[in-house]
GROMACS .gro file of C-alpha atoms in nm:
model
  335
    1MET     CA    1   4.434   6.502  -0.788
    2LEU     CA    2   4.588   6.181  -0.918
    3LEU     CA    3   4.246   6.028  -0.988
    4LEU     CA    4   4.131   6.341  -1.165
    5ALA     CA    5   4.446   6.335  -1.372
    6MET     CA    6   4.401   5.969  -1.471
    7ALA     CA    7   4.031   5.990  -1.549
    8PRO     CA    8   4.074   6.151  -1.894
    9GLN     CA    9   4.326   5.881  -1.986
   10ASP     CA   10   4.085   5.598  -1.889
   11GLU     CA   11   3.799   5.731  -2.099
   12PRO     CA   12   3.929   5.581  -2.430
   13ILE     CA   13   3.965   5.241  -2.261
   14VAL     CA   14   3.610   5.251  -2.127
   15GLN     CA   15   3.479   5.363  -2.460
   16ALA     CA   16   3.668   5.082  -2.634
   17ILE     CA   17   3.522   4.826  -2.393
   18GLU     CA   18   3.171   4.961  -2.446
   19ARG     CA   19   3.219   4.962  -2.822
   20ASN     CA   20   3.353   4.606  -2.823
   21TRP     CA   21   3.070   4.487  -2.598
   22HIS     CA   22   2.816   4.659  -2.822
   23ASN     CA   23   2.969   4.507  -3.134
   24GLY     CA   24   2.985   4.165  -2.971
   25PHE     CA   25   2.624   4.185  -2.866
   26LEU     CA   26   2.520   4.287  -3.217
   27LEU     CA   27   2.717   3.998  -3.364
   28PHE     CA   28   2.554   3.759  -3.113
   29VAL     CA   29   2.207   3.887  -3.202
   30GLN     CA   30   2.275   3.876  -3.576
   31ASN     CA   31   2.462   3.545  -3.601
   32LYS     CA   32   2.430   3.321  -3.295
   33LEU     CA   33   2.091   3.406  -3.149
   34PRO     CA   34   1.900   3.298  -3.463
   35LYS     CA   35   2.091   2.969  -3.464
   36ILE     CA   36   2.004   2.911  -3.098
   37LEU     CA   37   1.638   2.989  -3.163
   38VAL     CA   38   1.632   2.758  -3.465
   39LEU     CA   39   1.799   2.483  -3.260
   40LEU     CA   40   1.551   2.519  -2.975
   41LEU     CA   41   1.263   2.522  -3.222
   42LEU     CA   42   1.387   2.203  -3.391
   43LEU     CA   43   1.435   2.031  -3.055
   44PHE     CA   44   1.086   2.137  -2.949
   45ILE     CA   45   0.935   2.007  -3.274
   46LEU     CA   46   1.119   1.676  -3.243
   47GLN     CA   47   1.009   1.644  -2.882
   48ARG     CA   48   0.646   1.709  -2.975
   49ILE     CA   49   0.670   1.449  -3.253
   50VAL     CA   50   0.804   1.193  -3.007
   51PHE     CA   51   0.533   1.277  -2.754
   52PHE     CA   52   0.272   1.245  -3.030
   53PHE     CA   53   0.383   0.891  -3.112
   54VAL     CA   54   0.403   0.806  -2.741
   55LYS     CA   55   0.048   0.929  -2.689
   56LYS     CA   56  -0.077   0.737  -2.991
   57MET     CA   57   0.089   0.418  -2.870
   58ARG     CA   58  -0.064   0.454  -2.524
   59SER     CA   59  -0.410   0.531  -2.662
   60ARG     CA   60  -0.383   0.230  -2.891
   61ALA     CA   61  -0.283   0.018  -2.594
   62ASP     CA   62  -0.594   0.134  -2.407
   63HIS     CA   63  -0.810   0.007  -2.694
   64GLN     CA   64  -0.644  -0.336  -2.688
   65ALA     CA   65  -0.883  -0.476  -2.429
   66ALA     CA   66  -0.904  -0.820  -2.591
   67ASN     CA   67  -0.525  -0.856  -2.628
   68PHE     CA   68  -0.372  -0.764  -2.294
   69HIS     CA   69  -0.023  -0.877  -2.392
   70ARG     CA   70  -0.017  -0.652  -2.698
   71ALA     CA   71  -0.138  -0.358  -2.489
   72ALA     CA   72   0.141  -0.416  -2.237
   73GLN     CA   73   0.399  -0.424  -2.515
   74LEU     CA   74   0.277  -0.092  -2.654
   75ARG     CA   75   0.292   0.073  -2.311
   76THR     CA   76   0.644  -0.057  -2.257
   77LEU     CA   77   0.767   0.067  -2.595
   78ALA     CA   78   0.606   0.406  -2.534
   79SER     CA   79   0.781   0.440  -2.197
   80ILE     CA   80   1.122   0.343  -2.337
   81LEU     CA   81   1.082   0.566  -2.645
   82ARG     CA   82   1.000   0.868  -2.431
   83ALA     CA   83   1.293   0.823  -2.191
   84THR     CA   84   1.547   0.745  -2.463
   85SER     CA   85   1.440   1.027  -2.694
   86LEU     CA   86   1.469   1.288  -2.419
   87GLY     CA   87   1.825   1.177  -2.345
   88VAL     CA   88   1.929   1.172  -2.712
   89LEU     CA   89   1.773   1.511  -2.792
   90GLY     CA   90   1.934   1.667  -2.486
   91PHE     CA   91   2.278   1.536  -2.583
   92ILE     CA   92   2.245   1.655  -2.945
   93GLY     CA   93   2.127   1.998  -2.831
   94PHE     CA   94   2.424   2.029  -2.596
   95LEU     CA   95   2.672   1.950  -2.875
   96GLN     CA   96   2.508   2.199  -3.112
   97LEU     CA   97   2.522   2.475  -2.849
   98LEU     CA   98   2.895   2.413  -2.810
   99ASN     CA   99   2.933   2.440  -3.188
  100ILE     CA  100   2.737   2.767  -3.201
  101PHE     CA  101   2.958   2.927  -2.934
  102ASP     CA  102   3.271   2.809  -3.119
  103ILE     CA  103   3.368   2.571  -2.841
  104PRO     CA  104   3.539   2.262  -2.988
  105TYR     CA  105   3.364   1.956  -2.853
  106GLN     CA  106   3.609   1.701  -2.997
  107PRO     CA  107   3.852   1.736  -2.704
  108ILE     CA  108   3.557   1.718  -2.466
  109LEU     CA  109   3.439   1.396  -2.627
  110ALA     CA  110   3.793   1.254  -2.617
  111SER     CA  111   3.836   1.342  -2.251
  112ALA     CA  112   3.485   1.212  -2.182
  113GLY     CA  113   3.588   0.882  -2.334
  114ILE     CA  114   3.891   0.861  -2.106
  115VAL     CA  115   3.687   0.963  -1.806
  116GLY     CA  116   3.420   0.717  -1.913
  117VAL     CA  117   3.666   0.430  -1.889
  118GLY     CA  118   3.751   0.528  -1.533
  119VAL     CA  119   3.389   0.581  -1.441
  120GLY     CA  120   3.295   0.253  -1.606
  121LEU     CA  121   3.529   0.064  -1.378
  122GLY     CA  122   3.356   0.208  -1.075
  123ALA     CA  123   3.003   0.214  -1.214
  124GLN     CA  124   2.972  -0.125  -1.372
  125SER     CA  125   2.627  -0.175  -1.224
  126ILE     CA  126   2.488   0.103  -1.447
  127PHE     CA  127   2.606  -0.078  -1.760
  128LYS     CA  128   2.473  -0.404  -1.621
  129ASP     CA  129   2.136  -0.234  -1.562
  130MET     CA  130   2.118  -0.110  -1.920
  131LEU     CA  131   2.241  -0.437  -2.070
  132ASN     CA  132   1.989  -0.638  -1.870
  133GLY     CA  133   1.717  -0.387  -1.962
  134ILE     CA  134   1.792  -0.437  -2.331
  135PHE     CA  135   1.752  -0.813  -2.295
  136ILE     CA  136   1.429  -0.768  -2.097
  137VAL     CA  137   1.281  -0.567  -2.383
  138LEU     CA  138   1.417  -0.785  -2.665
  139GLU     CA  139   1.311  -1.111  -2.503
  140ASP     CA  140   0.975  -0.965  -2.398
  141GLN     CA  141   1.010  -1.093  -2.042
  142TYR     CA  142   0.749  -0.854  -1.899
  143ASN     CA  143   0.576  -0.532  -1.994
  144VAL     CA  144   0.409  -0.233  -1.833
  145GLY     CA  145   0.081  -0.327  -1.665
  146GLU     CA  146   0.167  -0.692  -1.601
  147ILE     CA  147   0.183  -0.853  -1.257
  148VAL     CA  148   0.527  -0.998  -1.193
  149VAL     CA  149   0.756  -1.114  -0.914
  150LEU     CA  150   1.100  -0.952  -0.937
  151ALA     CA  151   1.377  -0.985  -0.679
  152GLY     CA  152   1.128  -1.134  -0.434
  153LEU     CA  153   0.881  -0.845  -0.476
  154LYS     CA  154   0.534  -0.888  -0.627
  155GLY     CA  155   0.346  -0.606  -0.794
  156THR     CA  156   0.228  -0.441  -1.112
  157VAL     CA  157   0.486  -0.297  -1.351
  158GLU     CA  158   0.423   0.078  -1.365
  159ASP     CA  159   0.732   0.189  -1.554
  160LEU     CA  160   1.012   0.018  -1.743
  161SER     CA  161   1.331   0.173  -1.873
  162LEU     CA  162   1.669   0.038  -1.974
  163ARG     CA  163   1.805   0.100  -1.623
  164ARG     CA  164   1.524   0.029  -1.377
  165THR     CA  165   1.181  -0.120  -1.327
  166SER     CA  166   0.907   0.033  -1.110
  167LEU     CA  167   0.670  -0.202  -0.927
  168ARG     CA  168   0.364  -0.112  -0.720
  169ASP     CA  169   0.221  -0.373  -0.485
  170SER     CA  170  -0.134  -0.416  -0.358
  171ASP     CA  171  -0.065  -0.186  -0.061
  172GLY     CA  172   0.034   0.100  -0.293
  173THR     CA  173   0.405   0.080  -0.216
  174LEU     CA  174   0.627   0.172  -0.511
  175TYR     CA  175   0.945  -0.031  -0.554
  176ILE     CA  176   1.234   0.086  -0.776
  177ILE     CA  177   1.439  -0.217  -0.883
  178PRO     CA  178   1.763  -0.183  -1.086
  179ASN     CA  179   1.755  -0.420  -1.382
  180SER     CA  180   2.087  -0.574  -1.280
  181GLN     CA  181   1.924  -0.705  -0.960
  182ILE     CA  182   1.663  -0.903  -1.158
  183ALA     CA  183   1.786  -1.261  -1.185
  184THR     CA  184   1.453  -1.447  -1.207
  185VAL     CA  185   1.125  -1.320  -1.352
  186SER     CA  186   0.790  -1.470  -1.253
  187ASN     CA  187   0.526  -1.331  -1.489
  188LEU     CA  188   0.173  -1.382  -1.358
  189SER     CA  189   0.002  -1.212  -1.654
  190ARG     CA  190   0.091  -1.427  -1.952
  191ASP     CA  191  -0.163  -1.630  -2.152
  192TYR     CA  192  -0.390  -1.725  -1.860
  193ALA     CA  193  -0.417  -1.760  -1.483
  194VAL     CA  194  -0.563  -2.035  -1.265
  195ALA     CA  195  -0.811  -1.944  -0.993
  196ALA     CA  196  -0.744  -2.221  -0.740
  197LEU     CA  197  -0.946  -2.257  -0.420
  198ASN     CA  198  -0.908  -2.527  -0.154
  199VAL     CA  199  -1.246  -2.594   0.010
  200SER     CA  200  -1.231  -2.763   0.352
  201VAL     CA  201  -1.536  -2.967   0.454
  202ASP     CA  202  -1.609  -3.174   0.761
  203ALA     CA  203  -1.550  -3.546   0.722
  204SER     CA  204  -1.914  -3.623   0.803
  205ALA     CA  205  -2.024  -3.483   0.464
  206ASN     CA  206  -2.073  -3.721   0.172
  207PRO     CA  207  -1.776  -3.671  -0.068
  208ASP     CA  208  -1.986  -3.742  -0.378
  209LYS     CA  209  -2.242  -3.484  -0.272
  210VAL     CA  210  -1.973  -3.226  -0.200
  211ILE     CA  211  -1.802  -3.283  -0.537
  212ALA     CA  212  -2.134  -3.256  -0.723
  213LEU     CA  213  -2.222  -2.934  -0.541
  214LEU     CA  214  -1.883  -2.777  -0.610
  215THR     CA  215  -1.908  -2.875  -0.977
  216LYS     CA  216  -2.251  -2.712  -1.000
  217VAL     CA  217  -2.139  -2.390  -0.829
  218ALA     CA  218  -1.826  -2.356  -1.044
  219GLY     CA  219  -2.023  -2.437  -1.359
  220ASP     CA  220  -2.278  -2.166  -1.276
  221ILE     CA  221  -1.996  -1.913  -1.259
  222ARG     CA  222  -1.865  -2.035  -1.593
  223GLU     CA  223  -2.208  -1.985  -1.754
  224ASP     CA  224  -2.277  -1.652  -1.586
  225SER     CA  225  -2.282  -1.363  -1.833
  226ALA     CA  226  -2.069  -1.152  -1.600
  227PHE     CA  227  -1.790  -1.413  -1.596
  228LYS     CA  228  -1.837  -1.587  -1.932
  229ASP     CA  229  -1.577  -1.372  -2.106
  230ILE     CA  230  -1.336  -1.401  -1.813
  231THR     CA  231  -1.324  -1.779  -1.772
  232VAL     CA  232  -1.146  -1.953  -2.061
  233ALA     CA  233  -1.204  -2.320  -1.967
  234ASP     CA  234  -1.445  -2.540  -1.775
  235PRO     CA  235  -1.382  -2.571  -1.400
  236VAL     CA  236  -1.202  -2.876  -1.267
  237ILE     CA  237  -1.285  -3.044  -0.934
  238LEU     CA  238  -0.993  -3.268  -0.843
  239GLY     CA  239  -1.178  -3.459  -0.571
  240VAL     CA  240  -1.050  -3.538  -0.224
  241ASP     CA  241  -0.699  -3.396  -0.208
  242LYS     CA  242  -0.614  -3.396   0.163
  243ILE     CA  243  -0.746  -3.532   0.493
  244ASP     CA  244  -0.634  -3.357   0.809
  245GLY     CA  245  -0.819  -3.495   1.108
  246ARG     CA  246  -1.186  -3.410   1.050
  247ALA     CA  247  -1.105  -3.165   0.766
  248VAL     CA  248  -1.130  -3.290   0.408
  249THR     CA  249  -0.992  -3.064   0.131
  250TYR     CA  250  -1.147  -3.042  -0.218
  251PRO     CA  251  -0.946  -2.831  -0.469
  252VAL     CA  252  -1.140  -2.625  -0.725
  253GLN     CA  253  -0.957  -2.483  -1.029
  254ILE     CA  254  -1.089  -2.245  -1.295
  255ARG     CA  255  -0.871  -2.118  -1.578
  256VAL     CA  256  -0.933  -1.745  -1.627
  257ARG     CA  257  -0.786  -1.453  -1.818
  258VAL     CA  258  -0.487  -1.269  -1.684
  259ASN     CA  259  -0.542  -1.035  -1.387
  260GLN     CA  260  -0.897  -1.169  -1.334
  261ARG     CA  261  -0.824  -1.441  -1.079
  262ASP     CA  262  -0.918  -1.248  -0.765
  263ARG     CA  263  -1.253  -1.143  -0.905
  264VAL     CA  264  -1.351  -1.503  -0.985
  265LEU     CA  265  -1.226  -1.632  -0.649
  266ARG     CA  266  -1.434  -1.379  -0.454
  267GLU     CA  267  -1.752  -1.480  -0.635
  268LEU     CA  268  -1.668  -1.850  -0.600
  269ARG     CA  269  -1.625  -1.819  -0.222
  270ARG     CA  270  -1.953  -1.633  -0.186
  271ARG     CA  271  -2.151  -1.890  -0.382
  272ILE     CA  272  -1.992  -2.186  -0.204
  273ILE     CA  273  -2.087  -2.043   0.136
  274LEU     CA  274  -2.449  -1.994   0.027
  275ALA     CA  275  -2.466  -2.342  -0.128
  276PHE     CA  276  -2.324  -2.512   0.182
  277GLU     CA  277  -2.569  -2.334   0.408
  278LYS     CA  278  -2.858  -2.429   0.182
  279ASP     CA  279  -2.770  -2.800   0.160
  280GLY     CA  280  -2.652  -2.831   0.518
  281ILE     CA  281  -2.294  -2.929   0.442
  282PRO     CA  282  -2.076  -2.857   0.745
  283SER     CA  283  -1.750  -2.679   0.692
  284ALA     CA  284  -1.435  -2.800   0.856
  285THR     CA  285  -1.375  -2.657   1.201
  286ILE     CA  286  -1.029  -2.568   1.318
  287PRO     CA  287  -0.945  -2.756   1.638
  288PRO     CA  288  -0.890  -2.528   1.935
  289THR     CA  289  -0.533  -2.467   2.024
  290CYS     CA  290  -0.596  -2.486   2.401
  291SER     CA  291  -0.885  -2.667   2.576
  292SER     CA  292  -0.992  -2.686   2.939
  293SER     CA  293  -0.902  -3.055   2.961
  294ALA     CA  294  -0.544  -2.988   2.861
  295PRO     CA  295  -0.292  -3.048   3.137
  296GLN     CA  296  -0.203  -2.732   3.316
  297PRO     CA  297   0.161  -2.634   3.333
  298HIS     CA  298   0.342  -2.737   3.646
  299ARG     CA  299   0.371  -2.457   3.895
  300PRO     CA  300   0.649  -2.482   4.150
  301THR     CA  301   0.528  -2.488   4.507
  302ARG     CA  302   0.684  -2.290   4.785
  303PRO     CA  303   0.902  -2.513   5.001
  304THR     CA  304   0.758  -2.572   5.348
  305ARG     CA  305   0.957  -2.527   5.659
  306PRO     CA  306   1.062  -2.862   5.802
  307THR     CA  307   0.895  -2.956   6.126
  308ARG     CA  308   1.107  -2.983   6.431
  309PRO     CA  309   1.043  -3.196   6.733
  310ALA     CA  310   0.878  -3.028   7.026
  311ALA     CA  311   1.121  -2.833   7.229
  312SER     CA  312   1.202  -2.974   7.568
  313HIS     CA  313   1.163  -2.776   7.885
  314GLY     CA  314   1.417  -2.505   7.901
  315GLN     CA  315   1.486  -2.488   7.524
  316LEU     CA  316   1.355  -2.247   7.258
  317GLU     CA  317   1.159  -2.378   6.964
  318ASN     CA  318   1.347  -2.169   6.706
  319PRO     CA  319   1.714  -2.087   6.736
  320THR     CA  320   1.655  -1.752   6.576
  321ASP     CA  321   1.422  -1.663   6.858
  322GLN     CA  322   1.718  -1.680   7.089
  323ARG     CA  323   1.857  -1.366   6.938
  324GLU     CA  324   1.526  -1.188   6.972
  325VAL     CA  325   1.480  -1.272   7.343
  326SER     CA  326   1.607  -1.014   7.578
  327PRO     CA  327   1.870  -1.113   7.833
  328THR     CA  328   1.623  -1.075   8.116
  329LYS     CA  329   1.380  -1.319   7.960
  330SER     CA  330   1.665  -1.553   7.876
  331ARG     CA  331   1.769  -1.572   8.239
  332LYS     CA  332   1.413  -1.645   8.338
  333VAL     CA  333   1.387  -1.927   8.095
  334THR     CA  334   1.714  -2.074   8.215
  335LYS     CA  335   1.587  -2.089   8.567
   0.00000   0.00000   0.00000
């Protein structure tokens, strides 16, 4: 009865709530929803413009086959532009949404500044990462696609941002290195690379003949049409560099373009093997680590039981046998 009596009184409240909700929804559709749609459309257009420039920079880098360094710079700038633009557009969109919903963002920014000071004291490595990343880009220390050694890890730079660097080694392992951990950079893809090979030959071979043969083989690679655009200088044979027993080492060096060293070295090894077999030049043999004439390790021998003098009549040869002899036999022996 009480509920039935209160129901007619609650109907104006429910109707007022429905009317206010309906009016609020109409105001949202008429005023705020168009602003949100326009904001999302502008953010989408700006994002597509950024992605267009990123794509153009990457495609232009792919066409820079003759200038590898310039191509790496374009890929690096494209990667940084994409990551930075997404963060900036997201932050601007968030502030505009707060403004559309009549939420003052000035106190939020002020409190964020205070919180940022506290967070900065505990997250100094993040600011170090970004600061070091800025210097990496400004000083052009390395770029995407170059082979480098960072923090003791060697690999190809796959991605570079202001906070981290991604390396992939020859085994396919991906390393994520914070930029603050990079103290020394070894760039193996700048200007040129040196394909160095140490050839070991037996001491019985004539050194002049070996040097002439190595010069001819390296020169043939230099004049080969498949490697003419890769090698940038004439090969250098340094002569006899080391003598280790019967092994004589002859270094061979060829200056090549960046990231082409392994290809030249493989072909150089193949041709040297064929040339040595053709001219009968013996390669150096590695001495065996263990031969049959080597002294065998000393093996401890089992100690022999000391000999005792022959037992006299009426005595046992071993004292321990006395415990094993029965009393009856003992009495017989005593007699």
